[in-house]
PDB file of C-alpha atoms in Angstrom:
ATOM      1  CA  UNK A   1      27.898 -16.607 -14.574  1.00  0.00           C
ATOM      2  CA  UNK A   2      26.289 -14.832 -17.359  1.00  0.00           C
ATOM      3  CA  UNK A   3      26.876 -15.513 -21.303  1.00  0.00           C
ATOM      4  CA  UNK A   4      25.115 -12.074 -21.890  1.00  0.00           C
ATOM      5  CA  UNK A   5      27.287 -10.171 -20.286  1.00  0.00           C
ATOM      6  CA  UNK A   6      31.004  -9.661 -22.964  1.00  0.00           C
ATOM      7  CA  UNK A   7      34.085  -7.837 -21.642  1.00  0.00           C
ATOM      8  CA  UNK A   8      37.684  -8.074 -23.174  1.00  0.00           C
ATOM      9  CA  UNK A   9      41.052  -7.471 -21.564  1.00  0.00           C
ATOM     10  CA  UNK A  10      41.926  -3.651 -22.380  1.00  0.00           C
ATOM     11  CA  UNK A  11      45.216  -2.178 -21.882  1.00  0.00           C
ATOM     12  CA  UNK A  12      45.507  -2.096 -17.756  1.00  0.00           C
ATOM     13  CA  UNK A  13      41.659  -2.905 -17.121  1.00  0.00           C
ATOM     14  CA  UNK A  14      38.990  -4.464 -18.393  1.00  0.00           C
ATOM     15  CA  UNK A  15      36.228  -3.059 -21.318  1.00  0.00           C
ATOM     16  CA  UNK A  16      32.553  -3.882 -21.106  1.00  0.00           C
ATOM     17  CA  UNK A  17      30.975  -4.748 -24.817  1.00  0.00           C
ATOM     18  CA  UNK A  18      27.666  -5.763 -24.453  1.00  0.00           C
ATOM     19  CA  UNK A  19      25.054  -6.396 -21.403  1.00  0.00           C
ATOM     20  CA  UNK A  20      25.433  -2.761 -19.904  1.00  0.00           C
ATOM     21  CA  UNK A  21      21.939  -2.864 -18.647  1.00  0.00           C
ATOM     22  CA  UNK A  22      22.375  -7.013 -17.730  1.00  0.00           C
ATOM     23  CA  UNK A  23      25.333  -6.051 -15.631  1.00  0.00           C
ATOM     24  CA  UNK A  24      23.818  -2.674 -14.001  1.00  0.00           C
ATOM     25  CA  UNK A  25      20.557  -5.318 -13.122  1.00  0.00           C
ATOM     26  CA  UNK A  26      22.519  -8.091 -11.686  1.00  0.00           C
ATOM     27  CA  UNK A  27      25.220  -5.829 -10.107  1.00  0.00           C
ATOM     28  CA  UNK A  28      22.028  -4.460  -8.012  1.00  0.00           C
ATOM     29  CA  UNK A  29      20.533  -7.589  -7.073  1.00  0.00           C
ATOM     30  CA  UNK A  30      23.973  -9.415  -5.775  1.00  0.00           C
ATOM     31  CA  UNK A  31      26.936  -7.027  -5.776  1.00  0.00           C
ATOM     32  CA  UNK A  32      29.001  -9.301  -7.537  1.00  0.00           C
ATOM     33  CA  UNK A  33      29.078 -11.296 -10.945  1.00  0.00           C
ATOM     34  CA  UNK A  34      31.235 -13.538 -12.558  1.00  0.00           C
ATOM     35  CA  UNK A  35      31.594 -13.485 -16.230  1.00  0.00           C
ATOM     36  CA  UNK A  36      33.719 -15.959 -18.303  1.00  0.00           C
ATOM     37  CA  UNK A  37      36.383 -13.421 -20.598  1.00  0.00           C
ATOM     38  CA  UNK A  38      37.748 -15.285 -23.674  1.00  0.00           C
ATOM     39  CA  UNK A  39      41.789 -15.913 -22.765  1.00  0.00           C
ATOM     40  CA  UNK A  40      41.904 -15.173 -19.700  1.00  0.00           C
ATOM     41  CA  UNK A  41      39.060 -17.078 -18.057  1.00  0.00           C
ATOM     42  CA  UNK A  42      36.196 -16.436 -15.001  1.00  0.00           C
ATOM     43  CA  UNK A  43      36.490 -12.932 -13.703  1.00  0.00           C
ATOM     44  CA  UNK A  44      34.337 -11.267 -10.680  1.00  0.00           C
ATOM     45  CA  UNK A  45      32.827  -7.923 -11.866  1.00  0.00           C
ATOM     46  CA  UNK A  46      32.050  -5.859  -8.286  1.00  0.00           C
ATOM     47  CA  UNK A  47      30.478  -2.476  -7.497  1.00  0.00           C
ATOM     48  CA  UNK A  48      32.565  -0.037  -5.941  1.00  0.00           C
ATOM     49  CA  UNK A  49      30.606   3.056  -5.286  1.00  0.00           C
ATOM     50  CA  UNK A  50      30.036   4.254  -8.791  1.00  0.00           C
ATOM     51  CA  UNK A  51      32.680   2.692 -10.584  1.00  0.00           C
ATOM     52  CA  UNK A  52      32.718  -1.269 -11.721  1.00  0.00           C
ATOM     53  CA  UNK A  53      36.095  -3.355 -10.737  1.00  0.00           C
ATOM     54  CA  UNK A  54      37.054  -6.577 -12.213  1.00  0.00           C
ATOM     55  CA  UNK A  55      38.558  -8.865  -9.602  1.00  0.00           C
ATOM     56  CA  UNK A  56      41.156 -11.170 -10.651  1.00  0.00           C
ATOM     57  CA  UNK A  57      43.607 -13.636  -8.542  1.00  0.00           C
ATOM     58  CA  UNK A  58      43.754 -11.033  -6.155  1.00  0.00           C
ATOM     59  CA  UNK A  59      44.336  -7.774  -8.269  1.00  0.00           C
ATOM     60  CA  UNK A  60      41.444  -4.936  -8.335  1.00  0.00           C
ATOM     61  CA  UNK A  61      41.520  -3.509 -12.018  1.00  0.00           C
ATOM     62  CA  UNK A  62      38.889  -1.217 -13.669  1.00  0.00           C
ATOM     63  CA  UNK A  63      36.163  -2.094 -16.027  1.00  0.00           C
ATOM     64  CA  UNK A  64      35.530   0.464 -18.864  1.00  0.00           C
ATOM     65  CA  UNK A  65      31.927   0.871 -19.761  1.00  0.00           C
ATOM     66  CA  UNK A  66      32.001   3.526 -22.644  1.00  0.00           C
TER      67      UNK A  66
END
């Protein structure tokens, strides 16, 4: 899990805040991270061909980046 990594719940997804280039690095070393988002607890983040998905209790939803 990483602490520099910040996304918030966002409408139907999921926006990333701060750690773009933490993310893209770890995202490329494992394929998956988990990252603790304040309300709603531990999410996955995974790479799906170019786009980022947060995993959560089963659902696929989509992580914003800009």
């Amino acid at each position: 899990m990483s602490p520099d990594i910040v996304i918030v719940r966002e409408g139907d997804g999921y926006r990333l805040l701060h750690g773009h280039l933490r993310l893209a690095n770890e995202l490329g070393q494992s394929g998956a991270v988990d990252v603790e988002v304040r309300g709603e607890g531990r999410v996955s983040i995974v790479r799906h061909r170019s786009e980022y998905e947060v995993h959560r209790d089963g659902q696929r939803l989509p992580l914003y980046r800009q």
